[in-house]
mmCIF file of C-alpha atoms and ligand atoms in Angstrom:
data_model
loop_
_atom_site.group_PDB
_atom_site.id
_atom_site.type_symbol
_atom_site.label_atom_id
_atom_site.label_comp_id
_atom_site.label_asym_id
_atom_site.label_seq_id
_atom_site.Cartn_x
_atom_site.Cartn_y
_atom_site.Cartn_z
ATOM 1 C CA MET A 1 55.425 75.735 113.031
ATOM 2 C CA ALA A 2 58.749 77.529 112.791
ATOM 3 C CA VAL A 3 57.342 80.788 111.596
ATOM 4 C CA PHE A 4 56.411 84.154 113.046
ATOM 5 C CA PRO A 5 55.655 84.857 115.850
ATOM 6 C CA SER A 6 57.759 82.053 117.349
ATOM 7 C CA VAL A 7 60.496 82.773 114.825
ATOM 8 C CA ARG A 8 61.929 86.266 115.002
ATOM 9 C CA LEU A 9 65.175 86.807 113.067
ATOM 10 C CA ARG A 10 65.628 90.155 114.783
ATOM 11 C CA ARG A 11 66.595 88.343 118.022
ATOM 12 C CA LEU A 12 70.100 87.768 116.747
ATOM 13 C CA ARG A 13 70.452 91.355 115.542
ATOM 14 C CA LYS A 14 69.970 92.811 118.998
ATOM 15 C CA ASN A 15 73.413 94.330 119.525
ATOM 16 C CA ASP A 16 76.879 94.365 118.076
ATOM 17 C CA PRO A 17 78.338 91.407 120.014
ATOM 18 C CA MET A 18 75.380 89.275 118.991
ATOM 19 C CA ARG A 19 75.641 90.353 115.348
ATOM 20 C CA ARG A 20 79.352 89.559 115.331
ATOM 21 C CA MET A 21 78.677 86.055 116.625
ATOM 22 C CA VAL A 22 76.440 85.184 113.693
ATOM 23 C CA ARG A 23 78.208 87.154 110.963
ATOM 24 C CA GLU A 24 78.856 84.779 108.065
ATOM 25 C CA THR A 25 81.488 86.789 106.224
ATOM 26 C CA VAL A 26 84.312 88.439 108.094
ATOM 27 C CA LEU A 27 86.970 90.532 106.372
ATOM 28 C CA ALA A 28 90.583 90.366 107.443
ATOM 29 C CA PRO A 29 93.671 92.282 106.277
ATOM 30 C CA SER A 30 95.078 88.932 105.126
ATOM 31 C CA ASP A 31 92.380 88.924 102.399
ATOM 32 C CA PHE A 32 93.913 91.966 100.726
ATOM 33 C CA ILE A 33 96.438 92.418 97.944
ATOM 34 C CA TYR A 34 97.603 96.029 97.695
ATOM 35 C CA PRO A 35 98.343 97.428 94.189
ATOM 36 C CA LEU A 36 101.309 99.794 93.826
ATOM 37 C CA PHE A 37 102.465 101.925 90.868
ATOM 38 C CA VAL A 38 106.238 102.123 90.586
ATOM 39 C CA THR A 39 107.955 104.959 88.749
ATOM 40 C CA PRO A 40 111.633 105.897 88.107
ATOM 41 C CA GLY A 41 113.519 108.274 90.384
ATOM 42 C CA ARG A 42 114.116 108.644 94.108
ATOM 43 C CA GLY A 43 111.870 110.142 96.747
ATOM 44 C CA VAL A 44 108.971 110.379 94.266
ATOM 45 C CA ARG A 45 105.461 110.254 95.728
ATOM 46 C CA ARG A 46 103.010 111.758 93.205
ATOM 47 C CA GLU A 47 99.289 111.426 93.877
ATOM 48 C CA VAL A 48 97.142 110.061 91.032
ATOM 49 C CA SER A 49 94.459 112.640 90.242
ATOM 50 C CA ALA A 50 91.488 110.305 89.809
ATOM 51 C CA MET A 51 92.604 108.020 92.656
ATOM 52 C CA PRO A 52 93.070 110.142 95.770
ATOM 53 C CA GLY A 53 95.236 108.272 98.271
ATOM 54 C CA CYS A 54 97.093 106.373 95.497
ATOM 55 C CA PHE A 55 100.542 107.436 94.357
ATOM 56 C CA HIS A 56 103.170 106.971 91.699
ATOM 57 C CA LEU A 57 106.065 105.821 93.859
ATOM 58 C CA SER A 58 109.762 105.540 93.159
ATOM 59 C CA VAL A 59 111.269 102.229 94.239
ATOM 60 C CA ASP A 60 112.431 103.540 97.642
ATOM 61 C CA GLN A 61 108.978 104.968 98.376
ATOM 62 C CA ALA A 62 107.236 101.826 97.135
ATOM 63 C CA VAL A 63 109.297 99.800 99.611
ATOM 64 C CA LYS A 64 108.173 102.158 102.412
ATOM 65 C CA GLU A 65 104.558 101.860 101.323
ATOM 66 C CA ALA A 66 104.783 98.058 101.194
ATOM 67 C CA GLU A 67 106.363 98.016 104.653
ATOM 68 C CA GLU A 68 103.463 100.050 106.004
ATOM 69 C CA ALA A 69 100.952 97.661 104.403
ATOM 70 C CA LEU A 70 102.782 94.675 105.851
ATOM 71 C CA GLY A 71 102.691 96.333 109.267
ATOM 72 C CA LEU A 72 98.908 96.565 108.946
ATOM 73 C CA GLY A 73 98.667 92.818 108.306
ATOM 74 C CA ILE A 74 98.393 92.972 104.499
ATOM 75 C CA PRO A 75 100.487 90.060 103.233
ATOM 76 C CA ALA A 76 100.893 90.964 99.565
ATOM 77 C CA VAL A 77 101.372 93.728 97.020
ATOM 78 C CA ILE A 78 100.887 93.643 93.245
ATOM 79 C CA LEU A 79 103.239 95.840 91.249
ATOM 80 C CA PHE A 80 102.524 97.914 88.140
ATOM 81 C CA GLY A 81 105.309 99.722 86.348
ATOM 82 C CA LEU A 82 105.542 103.168 84.774
ATOM 83 C CA PRO A 83 108.623 102.771 82.588
ATOM 84 C CA PRO A 84 110.891 105.706 81.659
ATOM 85 C CA GLY A 85 110.071 105.086 77.980
ATOM 86 C CA LYS A 86 107.705 103.105 75.771
ATOM 87 C CA ASP A 87 108.089 101.404 72.394
ATOM 88 C CA ALA A 88 106.106 99.295 69.946
ATOM 89 C CA MET A 89 107.238 95.990 71.455
ATOM 90 C CA GLY A 90 106.884 97.004 75.103
ATOM 91 C CA SER A 91 110.512 96.138 75.761
ATOM 92 C CA GLY A 92 110.454 97.832 79.179
ATOM 93 C CA ALA A 93 108.172 95.037 80.371
ATOM 94 C CA TYR A 94 110.832 92.346 80.059
ATOM 95 C CA ALA A 95 114.015 94.416 80.525
ATOM 96 C CA GLU A 96 116.384 92.869 83.074
ATOM 97 C CA ASP A 97 116.609 96.221 84.884
ATOM 98 C CA GLY A 98 113.013 97.299 84.119
ATOM 99 C CA ILE A 99 111.143 99.333 86.688
ATOM 100 C CA VAL A 100 109.140 96.410 88.079
ATOM 101 C CA GLN A 101 112.212 94.155 88.134
ATOM 102 C CA GLN A 102 114.078 96.805 90.176
ATOM 103 C CA ALA A 103 111.158 97.184 92.546
ATOM 104 C CA VAL A 104 110.858 93.426 93.069
ATOM 105 C CA ARG A 105 114.557 93.133 93.966
ATOM 106 C CA ALA A 106 114.379 96.058 96.395
ATOM 107 C CA MET A 107 111.210 94.787 98.058
ATOM 108 C CA LYS A 108 112.356 91.223 98.441
ATOM 109 C CA SER A 109 115.651 92.304 99.960
ATOM 110 C CA ALA A 110 114.061 94.800 102.394
ATOM 111 C CA LEU A 111 110.943 92.772 103.217
ATOM 112 C CA PRO A 112 111.597 89.074 102.586
ATOM 113 C CA GLU A 113 108.298 88.015 104.174
ATOM 114 C CA LEU A 114 106.222 90.254 101.862
ATOM 115 C CA VAL A 115 104.493 88.358 99.035
ATOM 116 C CA VAL A 116 105.464 90.292 95.926
ATOM 117 C CA ILE A 117 103.134 89.691 92.988
ATOM 118 C CA THR A 118 103.741 91.287 89.601
ATOM 119 C CA ASP A 119 101.134 92.301 87.058
ATOM 120 C CA VAL A 120 102.269 90.831 83.753
ATOM 121 C CA CYS A 121 101.139 92.893 80.775
ATOM 122 C CA LEU A 122 102.545 95.000 77.980
ATOM 123 C CA CYS A 123 100.069 97.903 77.989
ATOM 124 C CA GLU A 124 102.056 100.146 80.324
ATOM 125 C CA TYR A 125 105.145 99.602 78.160
ATOM 126 C CA THR A 126 103.853 99.889 74.591
ATOM 127 C CA ASP A 127 103.671 103.271 72.869
ATOM 128 C CA HIS A 128 100.304 102.279 71.359
ATOM 129 C CA GLY A 129 98.946 101.298 74.778
ATOM 130 C CA HIS A 130 97.654 97.854 73.802
ATOM 131 C CA CYS A 131 98.297 94.736 75.862
ATOM 132 C CA GLY A 132 100.071 92.928 73.034
ATOM 133 C CA VAL A 133 101.975 93.289 69.778
ATOM 134 C CA VAL A 134 100.185 95.315 67.118
ATOM 135 C CA VAL A 135 100.297 94.114 63.515
ATOM 136 C CA GLY A 136 98.432 96.575 61.296
ATOM 137 C CA GLU A 137 95.391 97.415 63.399
ATOM 138 C CA GLU A 138 95.250 93.969 65.010
ATOM 139 C CA ILE A 139 96.700 92.648 68.250
ATOM 140 C CA ASP A 140 98.661 89.540 67.280
ATOM 141 C CA ASN A 141 97.801 86.950 69.913
ATOM 142 C CA ASP A 142 100.604 84.461 69.492
ATOM 143 C CA ARG A 143 103.439 86.973 69.198
ATOM 144 C CA SER A 144 102.062 88.770 72.250
ATOM 145 C CA VAL A 145 102.022 85.552 74.248
ATOM 146 C CA GLY A 146 105.756 85.074 73.629
ATOM 147 C CA LEU A 147 106.586 88.515 75.033
ATOM 148 C CA ILE A 148 104.186 88.086 77.928
ATOM 149 C CA ALA A 149 105.836 84.809 78.932
ATOM 150 C CA ARG A 150 109.209 86.527 78.638
ATOM 151 C CA THR A 151 107.958 89.303 80.950
ATOM 152 C CA ALA A 152 106.735 86.809 83.554
ATOM 153 C CA LEU A 153 110.082 85.007 83.443
ATOM 154 C CA SER A 154 112.010 88.239 83.969
ATOM 155 C CA HIS A 155 109.820 89.018 86.997
ATOM 156 C CA ALA A 156 110.508 85.564 88.418
ATOM 157 C CA ARG A 157 114.245 86.039 87.828
ATOM 158 C CA ALA A 158 114.054 89.304 89.781
ATOM 159 C CA GLY A 159 112.518 87.362 92.670
ATOM 160 C CA ALA A 160 108.748 87.773 92.267
ATOM 161 C CA ASP A 161 106.764 85.399 94.472
ATOM 162 C CA MET A 162 103.873 85.187 92.018
ATOM 163 C CA VAL A 163 103.057 86.450 88.522
ATOM 164 C CA ALA A 164 99.656 87.696 87.407
ATOM 165 C CA PRO A 165 98.972 87.962 83.656
ATOM 166 C CA SER A 166 96.280 90.579 82.926
ATOM 167 C CA ASP A 167 96.417 90.809 79.136
ATOM 168 C CA MET A 168 93.620 88.354 78.189
ATOM 169 C CA MET A 169 95.490 86.833 75.234
ATOM 170 C CA ASP A 170 94.563 83.210 74.546
ATOM 171 C CA GLY A 171 97.067 80.669 75.791
ATOM 172 C CA ARG A 172 99.220 82.932 77.921
ATOM 173 C CA VAL A 173 98.820 81.021 81.178
ATOM 174 C CA GLY A 174 100.094 77.822 79.577
ATOM 175 C CA ALA A 175 102.976 79.663 77.906
ATOM 176 C CA ILE A 176 103.978 81.320 81.189
ATOM 177 C CA ARG A 177 103.758 78.022 83.091
ATOM 178 C CA ALA A 178 105.909 76.265 80.489
ATOM 179 C CA SER A 179 108.574 78.953 80.445
ATOM 180 C CA LEU A 180 108.731 79.247 84.245
ATOM 181 C CA ASP A 181 109.029 75.472 84.575
ATOM 182 C CA LYS A 182 111.687 75.234 81.902
ATOM 183 C CA GLU A 183 113.830 77.950 83.495
ATOM 184 C CA GLY A 184 113.752 76.640 87.057
ATOM 185 C CA PHE A 185 110.784 78.555 88.450
ATOM 186 C CA SER A 186 108.335 75.704 88.839
ATOM 187 C CA HIS A 187 107.678 76.958 92.387
ATOM 188 C CA VAL A 188 106.313 80.342 91.222
ATOM 189 C CA PRO A 189 102.505 80.390 91.109
ATOM 190 C CA VAL A 190 100.402 82.058 88.410
ATOM 191 C CA MET A 191 97.412 84.156 89.425
ATOM 192 C CA ALA A 192 95.426 84.456 86.200
ATOM 193 C CA TYR A 193 93.215 87.427 85.461
ATOM 194 C CA ALA A 194 90.924 84.718 84.111
ATOM 195 C CA ALA A 195 87.649 86.552 83.541
ATOM 196 C CA LYS A 196 88.600 90.131 82.806
ATOM 197 C CA TYR A 197 85.940 92.298 81.238
ATOM 198 C CA ALA A 198 86.336 95.233 78.857
ATOM 199 C CA SER A 199 85.271 97.733 81.493
ATOM 200 C CA ALA A 200 84.813 101.477 81.786
ATOM 201 C CA PHE A 201 85.771 101.068 85.426
ATOM 202 C CA TYR A 202 89.477 100.882 84.476
ATOM 203 C CA GLY A 203 89.436 104.585 83.503
ATOM 204 C CA PRO A 204 91.334 105.988 86.507
ATOM 205 C CA PHE A 205 93.933 103.175 86.316
ATOM 206 C CA ARG A 206 94.709 104.020 82.711
ATOM 207 C CA VAL A 207 95.380 107.595 83.737
ATOM 208 C CA ALA A 208 97.516 106.299 86.621
ATOM 209 C CA ALA A 209 99.414 103.811 84.439
ATOM 210 C CA GLU A 210 99.440 106.067 81.361
ATOM 211 C CA SER A 211 98.208 103.009 79.473
ATOM 212 C CA ALA A 212 95.105 104.123 77.561
ATOM 213 C CA PRO A 213 95.137 102.595 74.061
ATOM 214 C CA GLN A 214 96.153 105.161 71.450
ATOM 215 C CA PHE A 215 93.740 103.688 68.883
ATOM 216 C CA GLY A 216 90.750 101.397 69.182
ATOM 217 C CA ASP A 217 89.918 99.761 72.487
ATOM 218 C CA ARG A 218 90.424 96.491 74.339
ATOM 219 C CA ARG A 219 87.194 94.774 73.306
ATOM 220 C CA GLY A 220 89.072 92.507 70.908
ATOM 221 C CA TYR A 221 90.704 90.714 73.853
ATOM 222 C CA GLN A 222 88.878 91.610 77.080
ATOM 223 C CA MET A 223 85.453 90.092 77.702
ATOM 224 C CA ASP A 224 82.054 91.447 76.737
ATOM 225 C CA PRO A 225 80.159 92.626 79.856
ATOM 226 C CA GLY A 226 77.052 90.711 78.796
ATOM 227 C CA ASN A 227 78.722 87.311 79.031
ATOM 228 C CA ALA A 228 78.628 85.021 82.062
ATOM 229 C CA ARG A 229 78.934 81.520 80.558
ATOM 230 C CA GLU A 230 81.954 82.653 78.594
ATOM 231 C CA ALA A 231 83.597 83.704 81.868
ATOM 232 C CA LEU A 232 83.402 80.107 83.041
ATOM 233 C CA ARG A 233 85.020 78.959 79.784
ATOM 234 C CA GLU A 234 87.798 81.503 80.255
ATOM 235 C CA ILE A 235 88.350 80.296 83.806
ATOM 236 C CA GLU A 236 88.247 76.646 82.748
ATOM 237 C CA LEU A 237 90.937 77.215 80.132
ATOM 238 C CA ASP A 238 93.198 78.996 82.622
ATOM 239 C CA VAL A 239 92.704 76.166 85.117
ATOM 240 C CA GLN A 240 93.597 73.647 82.387
ATOM 241 C CA GLU A 241 96.679 75.691 81.498
ATOM 242 C CA GLY A 242 97.905 75.589 85.088
ATOM 243 C CA ALA A 243 96.620 78.691 86.897
ATOM 244 C CA ASP A 244 97.055 78.477 90.680
ATOM 245 C CA ILE A 245 94.664 81.311 91.525
ATOM 246 C CA ILE A 246 91.842 82.571 89.299
ATOM 247 C CA MET A 247 90.598 86.140 89.231
ATOM 248 C CA VAL A 248 87.442 87.959 88.234
ATOM 249 C CA LYS A 249 87.767 91.617 87.300
ATOM 250 C CA PRO A 250 86.164 94.108 87.963
ATOM 251 C CA ALA A 251 84.589 93.027 91.248
ATOM 252 C CA LEU A 252 81.430 94.912 92.251
ATOM 253 C CA PRO A 253 79.647 94.975 88.870
ATOM 254 C CA TYR A 254 80.493 91.259 88.423
ATOM 255 C CA LEU A 255 79.547 89.669 91.761
ATOM 256 C CA ASP A 256 77.381 87.147 89.889
ATOM 257 C CA ILE A 257 80.466 85.942 88.017
ATOM 258 C CA LEU A 258 82.352 85.605 91.305
ATOM 259 C CA ALA A 259 79.524 83.570 92.788
ATOM 260 C CA LYS A 260 79.391 81.276 89.752
ATOM 261 C CA ALA A 261 83.167 80.811 89.763
ATOM 262 C CA ARG A 262 83.088 80.019 93.485
ATOM 263 C CA GLN A 263 80.427 77.339 92.933
ATOM 264 C CA ARG A 264 82.243 75.667 90.099
ATOM 265 C CA TYR A 265 85.928 75.871 91.105
ATOM 266 C CA ASP A 266 87.890 74.921 94.189
ATOM 267 C CA LEU A 267 90.932 77.043 93.357
ATOM 268 C CA PRO A 268 91.563 80.158 95.402
ATOM 269 C CA LEU A 269 89.497 82.940 93.857
ATOM 270 C CA ALA A 270 90.563 86.570 93.677
ATOM 271 C CA ALA A 271 88.559 89.651 92.751
ATOM 272 C CA TYR A 272 89.966 92.966 91.530
ATOM 273 C CA ASN A 273 88.161 95.906 93.116
ATOM 274 C CA VAL A 274 89.307 98.203 90.303
ATOM 275 C CA SER A 275 90.219 101.857 90.064
ATOM 276 C CA GLY A 276 86.769 103.064 88.981
ATOM 277 C CA GLU A 277 85.106 101.273 91.883
ATOM 278 C CA TYR A 278 87.616 102.960 94.196
ATOM 279 C CA ALA A 279 87.240 106.386 92.571
ATOM 280 C CA MET A 280 83.442 106.335 92.879
ATOM 281 C CA LEU A 281 83.514 105.788 96.623
ATOM 282 C CA LYS A 282 86.341 108.275 97.138
ATOM 283 C CA ALA A 283 84.499 110.934 95.116
ATOM 284 C CA ALA A 284 81.199 110.410 96.910
ATOM 285 C CA ALA A 285 82.969 110.424 100.290
ATOM 286 C CA ALA A 286 84.827 113.640 99.423
ATOM 287 C CA GLN A 287 81.457 115.261 98.689
ATOM 288 C CA GLY A 288 80.112 114.084 102.015
ATOM 289 C CA TRP A 289 77.528 111.968 100.197
ATOM 290 C CA ILE A 290 78.595 108.662 101.684
ATOM 291 C CA ASP A 291 80.296 107.384 104.848
ATOM 292 C CA GLU A 292 83.592 106.162 103.392
ATOM 293 C CA ARG A 293 84.466 103.700 106.146
ATOM 294 C CA ARG A 294 81.086 102.005 106.123
ATOM 295 C CA ALA A 295 80.760 101.992 102.339
ATOM 296 C CA VAL A 296 84.247 100.567 101.754
ATOM 297 C CA LEU A 297 83.909 97.822 104.357
ATOM 298 C CA GLU A 298 80.452 96.943 103.039
ATOM 299 C CA ALA A 299 81.702 96.756 99.439
ATOM 300 C CA LEU A 300 84.707 94.608 100.373
ATOM 301 C CA THR A 301 82.515 92.351 102.504
ATOM 302 C CA ALA A 302 80.134 91.928 99.566
ATOM 303 C CA ILE A 303 83.018 90.874 97.310
ATOM 304 C CA LYS A 304 84.099 88.274 99.837
ATOM 305 C CA ARG A 305 80.511 87.125 100.452
ATOM 306 C CA ALA A 306 80.055 86.575 96.707
ATOM 307 C CA GLY A 307 82.950 84.120 96.853
ATOM 308 C CA ALA A 308 86.312 85.869 96.683
ATOM 309 C CA ASP A 309 89.088 84.603 98.947
ATOM 310 C CA LEU A 310 91.365 87.479 98.000
ATOM 311 C CA VAL A 311 90.597 91.075 97.091
ATOM 312 C CA LEU A 312 92.971 93.303 95.161
ATOM 313 C CA THR A 313 92.050 96.748 96.409
ATOM 314 C CA TYR A 314 93.393 100.293 96.620
ATOM 315 C CA HIS A 315 91.431 100.582 99.897
ATOM 316 C CA ALA A 316 93.638 97.904 101.496
ATOM 317 C CA LYS A 317 95.512 100.106 103.978
ATOM 318 C CA ASP A 318 92.443 102.088 105.034
ATOM 319 C CA ALA A 319 90.350 98.949 105.337
ATOM 320 C CA ALA A 320 93.029 97.195 107.412
ATOM 321 C CA ARG A 321 93.110 100.189 109.788
ATOM 322 C CA TRP A 322 89.322 100.262 110.067
ATOM 323 C CA LEU A 323 89.223 96.531 110.715
ATOM 324 C CA ALA A 324 91.793 96.928 113.498
ATOM 325 C CA ALA A 325 89.547 99.638 114.958
ATOM 326 C CA GLY A 326 86.479 97.401 115.087
ATOM 327 C CA GLY A 327 85.405 96.931 111.465
ATOM 328 C CA LEU A 328 81.725 97.146 110.529
ATOM 329 C CA THR A 329 80.378 98.046 113.943
HETATM 330 C C1 LIG B 401 96.399 96.134 82.402
HETATM 331 C C2 LIG B 401 95.621 96.222 83.639
HETATM 332 C C3 LIG B 401 94.524 97.049 83.808
HETATM 333 C C4 LIG B 401 94.147 96.913 85.146
HETATM 334 C C5 LIG B 401 95.018 96.000 85.739
HETATM 335 N N1 LIG B 401 95.918 95.568 84.771
HETATM 336 C C6 LIG B 401 93.854 97.975 82.904
HETATM 337 C C7 LIG B 401 93.356 97.625 81.595
HETATM 338 O O1 LIG B 401 93.124 96.474 81.244
HETATM 339 O O2 LIG B 401 93.191 98.585 80.854
HETATM 340 C C8 LIG B 401 93.008 97.649 85.775
HETATM 341 C C9 LIG B 401 93.169 97.987 87.162
HETATM 342 C C10 LIG B 401 92.237 99.007 87.682
HETATM 343 O O3 LIG B 401 91.423 99.624 86.970
HETATM 344 O O4 LIG B 401 92.318 99.228 88.889
HETATM 345 N N2 LIG B 401 96.961 95.186 81.970
#
């Protein structure tokens, strides 16, 4: 009988070379997408308080940062903008010379091989901080979708390699696909934030992006944390509307959703290891309560093991360096 004592699983755990041979999930820098926050000015590199190691970067500095990431084997960045001003309609999101549009042009001309993805949303650009158009106290879905599609198109015109809508309005993936196709950008893929939860783990990002809602919260459009079946419906709709890559967000508190999505769908699957997940590990490491290298590589491995092909993570550069130096030894 194949049981103890003839079977001993410890045999293959004997030493590091042996463990490497039978490791089922192996991280690589090519799994990572590195988020960057772009701000107006020149030579600006301002650290985000709740996200040590992350910076508000002017376009020139963002290009340098992306070049460094590329040098570490990270193929892609995702850009978030901090516009010089905000208004009710989030017009900075779809301005021809908006901050993200400028950054895309600069990055694609300096680093043509870099995959430049843009986050498509209005929340960083609206004075009320919501991800869509506010009518009374409500977020008007269909008017928001129009502006979101317009934003995606302006990113594509600037040269973005991929657009990633994160607003969670109904129907936005289809609207973006239709407008890209109509305007000659049928080659630009859409990475849909398909199952995005209303999460407390976005706290540090909202400080970084100055995008906290000025009234109410995002529970009217982002998903309820208790729902798993609904996540599959959200993903299904985005697949039907033409998403090329689907995303689950946040990552670590939602590994079950990742695993379910992996089982059901054959599309590439991304996970967003969000700002709060990052901040927790950074804070514990700064206190000396946790070994940062081991904890980060373990967390990222877990996200991939649960089913993610791609991980959006602020740890990308550190993790790529640690992987080059031997990884989880
Ligand atoms: C906004 C957006 C958010 C994040 C990515 N895009 C925040 C939100 O929905 O409030 C979160 C990223 C993070 O926390 O790291 N459209």
